[in-house]
Coordinates of C-alpha atoms in Angstrom, one line a residue:
M1 CA 112.8 150.7 56.7
D2 CA 113.2 153.5 59.2
K3 CA 116.6 155.1 59.1
Q4 CA 118.9 154.3 62.1
M5 CA 119.8 157.9 62.9
L6 CA 119.0 161.5 62.1
K7 CA 121.2 163.4 59.6
W8 CA 123.5 166.1 60.8
S9 CA 121.2 168.8 59.3
E10 CA 118.3 167.4 61.3
L11 CA 119.9 167.8 64.7
C12 CA 119.4 171.6 65.0
P13 CA 115.7 171.3 64.2
E14 CA 115.4 168.6 66.9
A15 CA 117.2 170.8 69.4
V16 CA 114.7 173.6 68.7
T17 CA 111.7 171.3 69.0
T18 CA 113.1 170.1 72.3
A19 CA 113.6 173.6 73.5
V20 CA 110.0 174.5 72.7
G21 CA 108.8 171.5 74.6
K22 CA 110.8 172.4 77.6
T23 CA 109.4 175.9 77.8
N24 CA 105.9 174.6 77.5
S25 CA 106.4 172.2 80.5
T26 CA 104.7 173.0 83.8
F27 CA 106.6 174.3 86.8
I28 CA 106.1 171.2 88.9
K29 CA 107.1 168.8 86.1
T30 CA 110.2 170.8 85.3
L31 CA 111.2 170.9 89.0
I32 CA 110.7 167.2 89.6
L33 CA 112.6 166.3 86.4
G34 CA 115.3 168.7 87.6
I35 CA 115.5 167.0 91.0
L36 CA 115.8 163.6 89.3
A37 CA 118.5 164.8 87.0
G38 CA 120.5 166.2 89.9
A39 CA 120.1 162.9 91.8
F40 CA 121.2 160.9 88.7
I41 CA 124.4 163.0 88.2
A42 CA 125.2 162.8 91.9
M43 CA 124.8 159.0 91.9
G44 CA 127.1 158.9 88.9
G45 CA 129.7 160.9 90.7
F46 CA 129.5 158.7 93.8
A47 CA 129.8 155.5 91.8
A48 CA 132.7 156.9 89.9
A49 CA 134.4 157.8 93.2
V50 CA 133.9 154.4 94.6
A51 CA 135.4 152.8 91.5
S52 CA 138.4 155.1 91.3
H53 CA 139.3 156.5 94.7
S54 CA 141.8 153.8 95.8
I55 CA 143.7 153.5 92.4
S56 CA 147.1 155.1 92.7
N57 CA 147.9 155.4 89.0
V58 CA 146.4 158.7 88.0
S59 CA 145.6 157.7 84.4
V60 CA 143.9 154.4 85.4
S61 CA 142.0 156.2 88.2
K62 CA 140.7 158.8 85.8
F63 CA 139.8 156.2 83.2
M64 CA 137.9 154.2 85.7
A65 CA 136.0 157.2 86.9
G66 CA 135.3 158.2 83.3
A67 CA 134.0 154.8 82.5
V68 CA 131.4 154.9 85.4
F69 CA 130.3 158.5 85.6
P70 CA 128.3 158.6 82.3
V71 CA 125.5 156.5 84.0
G72 CA 124.2 159.9 85.3
L73 CA 123.5 161.5 81.9
I74 CA 122.4 158.1 80.5
L75 CA 119.6 158.0 83.1
V76 CA 118.7 161.6 82.4
I77 CA 118.3 161.0 78.7
I78 CA 116.8 157.5 78.7
C79 CA 114.6 157.8 81.8
G80 CA 113.9 161.5 81.6
G81 CA 115.3 164.5 83.4
E82 CA 116.0 168.2 83.1
L83 CA 119.7 168.9 83.4
F84 CA 120.9 172.5 83.5
T85 CA 124.1 171.9 81.4
G86 CA 122.2 170.1 78.6
N87 CA 119.5 172.8 78.6
S88 CA 122.1 175.3 77.5
L89 CA 121.2 174.0 74.0
M90 CA 117.8 175.8 74.4
I91 CA 119.7 178.8 72.9
T92 CA 118.8 177.3 69.5
G93 CA 115.1 178.0 70.2
I94 CA 115.8 181.6 70.8
L95 CA 118.0 181.9 67.7
E96 CA 115.3 180.4 65.7
K97 CA 112.7 182.7 67.4
K98 CA 110.6 179.8 68.6
I99 CA 111.0 180.7 72.3
N100 CA 111.9 183.9 74.1
L101 CA 114.7 184.8 76.5
K102 CA 112.3 185.0 79.5
A103 CA 111.0 181.5 78.9
M104 CA 114.5 180.0 78.6
L105 CA 115.8 181.8 81.7
K106 CA 112.7 180.6 83.7
N107 CA 113.5 177.0 82.7
W108 CA 117.2 177.4 83.5
I109 CA 116.4 178.8 87.0
I110 CA 113.9 176.1 87.9
V111 CA 116.1 173.3 86.5
Y112 CA 119.2 174.6 88.3
F113 CA 117.4 174.8 91.6
G114 CA 116.0 171.3 91.0
N115 CA 119.4 169.9 90.1
F116 CA 120.7 171.4 93.3
L117 CA 118.0 169.8 95.4
G118 CA 118.5 166.4 93.8
A119 CA 122.3 166.5 94.3
L120 CA 121.9 167.6 98.0
L121 CA 119.3 164.8 98.6
I122 CA 121.8 162.2 97.4
V123 CA 124.6 163.7 99.5
A124 CA 122.4 163.7 102.6
L125 CA 121.3 160.0 102.0
L126 CA 124.9 158.9 101.4
C127 CA 126.0 160.6 104.6
L128 CA 123.2 159.1 106.6
S129 CA 123.8 155.6 105.2
G130 CA 127.5 155.7 106.0
S131 CA 128.4 155.2 102.4
F132 CA 131.5 157.3 102.7
D133 CA 132.9 154.9 105.3
I134 CA 133.9 152.5 102.4
N135 CA 137.5 151.4 102.5
G136 CA 138.1 152.5 106.1
G137 CA 136.8 156.0 105.5
K138 CA 139.1 156.5 102.5
L139 CA 136.2 157.3 100.3
G140 CA 135.2 160.1 102.7
G141 CA 138.8 161.3 102.6
Y142 CA 138.6 161.3 98.8
A143 CA 135.5 163.4 99.0
L144 CA 137.4 166.0 101.1
K145 CA 140.3 166.1 98.7
V146 CA 138.0 166.6 95.7
A147 CA 136.1 169.4 97.4
Y148 CA 139.3 171.1 98.5
T149 CA 140.7 170.9 95.0
K150 CA 137.6 172.3 93.3
G151 CA 137.1 175.0 96.0
S152 CA 140.6 176.2 95.5
L153 CA 140.3 176.8 91.8
T154 CA 140.7 180.4 90.6
A155 CA 137.9 182.1 88.7
V156 CA 139.8 181.8 85.4
K157 CA 140.5 178.1 85.9
A158 CA 136.9 177.3 87.0
F159 CA 135.4 179.3 84.1
S160 CA 137.7 177.8 81.5
S161 CA 137.3 174.3 82.7
G162 CA 133.5 174.8 82.8
I163 CA 133.6 175.8 79.1
L164 CA 135.6 172.6 78.2
C165 CA 133.2 170.5 80.3
N166 CA 130.0 171.5 78.7
F167 CA 131.4 171.6 75.3
M168 CA 131.7 167.8 75.7
V169 CA 128.5 167.3 77.6
S170 CA 126.4 169.3 75.1
L171 CA 128.0 167.4 72.3
A172 CA 126.9 164.2 74.0
V173 CA 123.3 165.5 74.2
W174 CA 123.4 166.9 70.7
G175 CA 124.7 163.6 69.3
A176 CA 122.1 161.7 71.3
Y177 CA 119.4 163.5 69.3
A178 CA 120.7 161.6 66.3
A179 CA 120.3 158.1 67.7
K180 CA 116.9 156.5 67.3
D181 CA 117.4 153.5 69.6
I182 CA 118.5 153.2 73.2
I183 CA 121.8 151.5 72.6
G184 CA 122.7 154.2 70.1
K185 CA 121.9 156.9 72.6
I186 CA 123.9 155.2 75.3
F187 CA 127.1 154.9 73.1
M188 CA 126.7 158.5 71.9
I189 CA 126.5 159.7 75.5
W190 CA 129.2 157.5 77.0
F191 CA 132.3 158.5 75.2
P192 CA 132.1 162.4 75.3
I193 CA 131.2 162.2 79.0
M194 CA 134.1 159.8 79.6
A195 CA 136.3 162.3 77.9
F196 CA 135.2 165.2 80.1
V197 CA 135.7 163.2 83.3
V198 CA 139.1 161.9 82.2
G199 CA 140.1 165.5 81.4
G200 CA 139.1 166.6 84.9
F201 CA 136.8 169.4 83.7
E202 CA 134.2 171.2 85.8
H203 CA 130.5 170.4 85.7
C204 CA 128.3 172.6 87.9
V205 CA 125.7 169.9 88.7
A206 CA 128.4 167.3 89.4
N207 CA 130.1 169.9 91.6
M208 CA 126.9 170.4 93.6
Y209 CA 127.5 166.8 94.7
Y210 CA 131.2 166.8 95.1
L211 CA 131.4 170.1 97.0
F212 CA 128.7 169.4 99.4
A213 CA 129.9 165.8 99.9
G214 CA 133.2 167.3 101.1
L215 CA 131.5 169.9 103.2
L216 CA 129.4 167.3 105.1
S217 CA 132.5 165.0 105.4
K218 CA 134.7 167.6 107.1
G219 CA 133.2 166.9 110.5
N220 CA 134.4 163.3 110.5
N221 CA 137.9 162.9 111.9
I222 CA 138.4 159.5 110.2
Y223 CA 137.7 161.1 106.8
I224 CA 140.1 163.9 107.6
A225 CA 142.9 161.6 108.6
A226 CA 142.3 159.5 105.4
S227 CA 142.4 162.6 103.3
G228 CA 145.9 163.7 104.4
L229 CA 144.8 167.3 104.4
N230 CA 145.9 169.7 107.2
S231 CA 143.5 171.8 109.2
S232 CA 144.1 174.9 107.0
A233 CA 143.1 173.0 103.9
I234 CA 140.0 171.5 105.6
S235 CA 139.0 175.0 106.6
T236 CA 138.9 176.1 102.9
I237 CA 136.0 173.7 102.3
N238 CA 133.4 176.3 103.1
M239 CA 130.3 177.9 101.6
S240 CA 132.2 180.8 100.3
N241 CA 134.5 178.7 98.2
I242 CA 131.7 176.4 97.2
F243 CA 129.6 179.2 95.7
H244 CA 132.7 180.8 94.2
N245 CA 133.3 177.5 92.3
L246 CA 129.7 177.0 91.3
F247 CA 129.3 180.6 90.0
W248 CA 132.3 180.5 87.7
V249 CA 131.8 176.9 86.6
T250 CA 128.1 177.6 85.8
L251 CA 129.1 180.6 83.6
G252 CA 131.7 178.4 81.8
N253 CA 129.1 175.7 81.3
I254 CA 126.7 178.2 79.8
V255 CA 129.3 179.4 77.3
G256 CA 130.5 175.9 76.5
G257 CA 127.0 174.6 75.7
S258 CA 125.2 177.7 74.4
V259 CA 128.0 179.2 72.3
L260 CA 130.4 176.4 71.3
V261 CA 127.7 173.9 70.5
G262 CA 124.2 175.5 70.2
F263 CA 125.1 178.8 68.5
L264 CA 127.8 177.4 66.2
Y265 CA 125.6 174.5 65.0
W266 CA 122.7 176.9 64.5
I267 CA 124.8 179.1 62.2
V268 CA 125.8 176.0 60.2
Y269 CA 122.3 174.4 59.8
S270 CA 119.7 177.0 60.5
Q271 CA 119.4 178.1 56.8
S272 CA 118.9 174.5 55.5
K273 CA 115.8 174.3 53.4
S274 CA 115.7 170.5 53.3
T275 CA 114.7 170.0 56.9
A276 CA 111.6 170.6 59.0
Y277 CA 111.1 171.0 62.7
V278 CA 109.6 167.6 63.5
T279 CA 109.1 166.4 67.0
H280 CA 110.8 163.1 67.9
S281 CA 109.1 161.7 71.0
S282 CA 112.2 159.7 71.9
S283 CA 114.2 162.9 72.6
R284 CA 111.8 165.3 74.2
N285 CA 113.3 164.8 77.6
L286 CA 116.9 165.0 76.5
G287 CA 119.1 166.7 79.3

């Protein structure tokens, strides 16, 4: 009978094999999968906002958002996608000398751009469909408040929160390598992602959605009134603050995934003589 999951010592080899597969992928395949992943995460962010935006109790609101948001990464891993934050685990391929730095950085750039396009596509479609009109425009007001809060973060806060976020996201991806069936992967993904959302940590791809949803909502007076923000606060939702947030959050995400997960687990398991780098087709497309 096949075992139900991979052993701890088999996860680093699986991550390395996945990294090699990602660097061997074509440009167009990587870009399309990046666009899809960005769209999946954006849809998760929108659905989480719909579910939680009108709940006044902070703890319950965060819990509800955390319960819904994981659908994005579940779609990435089960349906296939290239997600920048999960691809921070490609560092294991470099450490094991199976891929080079240039190949990893090329993948990261293509995937990041693809994630950006996918998130913006969903934002545009949501705006055109009037989806932010939900609850008398309060959902649009919520989008403004989220964008304002994220855009107002200092570099230190954004960087630190980015580390915490991708520590959890990368653990979700790393743990999903272990599961050999769909339900196992879903459960492994769900709870770490819920924890990062409940904690309010910063995810660069999710922020591509949140920040630009706020930027495109600032021209709607109904949304502005629903947000309760004054004109000064609304004016801070601009491209300068958006890219300030994305820059520091992205750096934090890289550290959280590459260093706190990929590097540390490679140190622990790279010298194991009892495992081989065997490709598991069920996880080649893991975020």
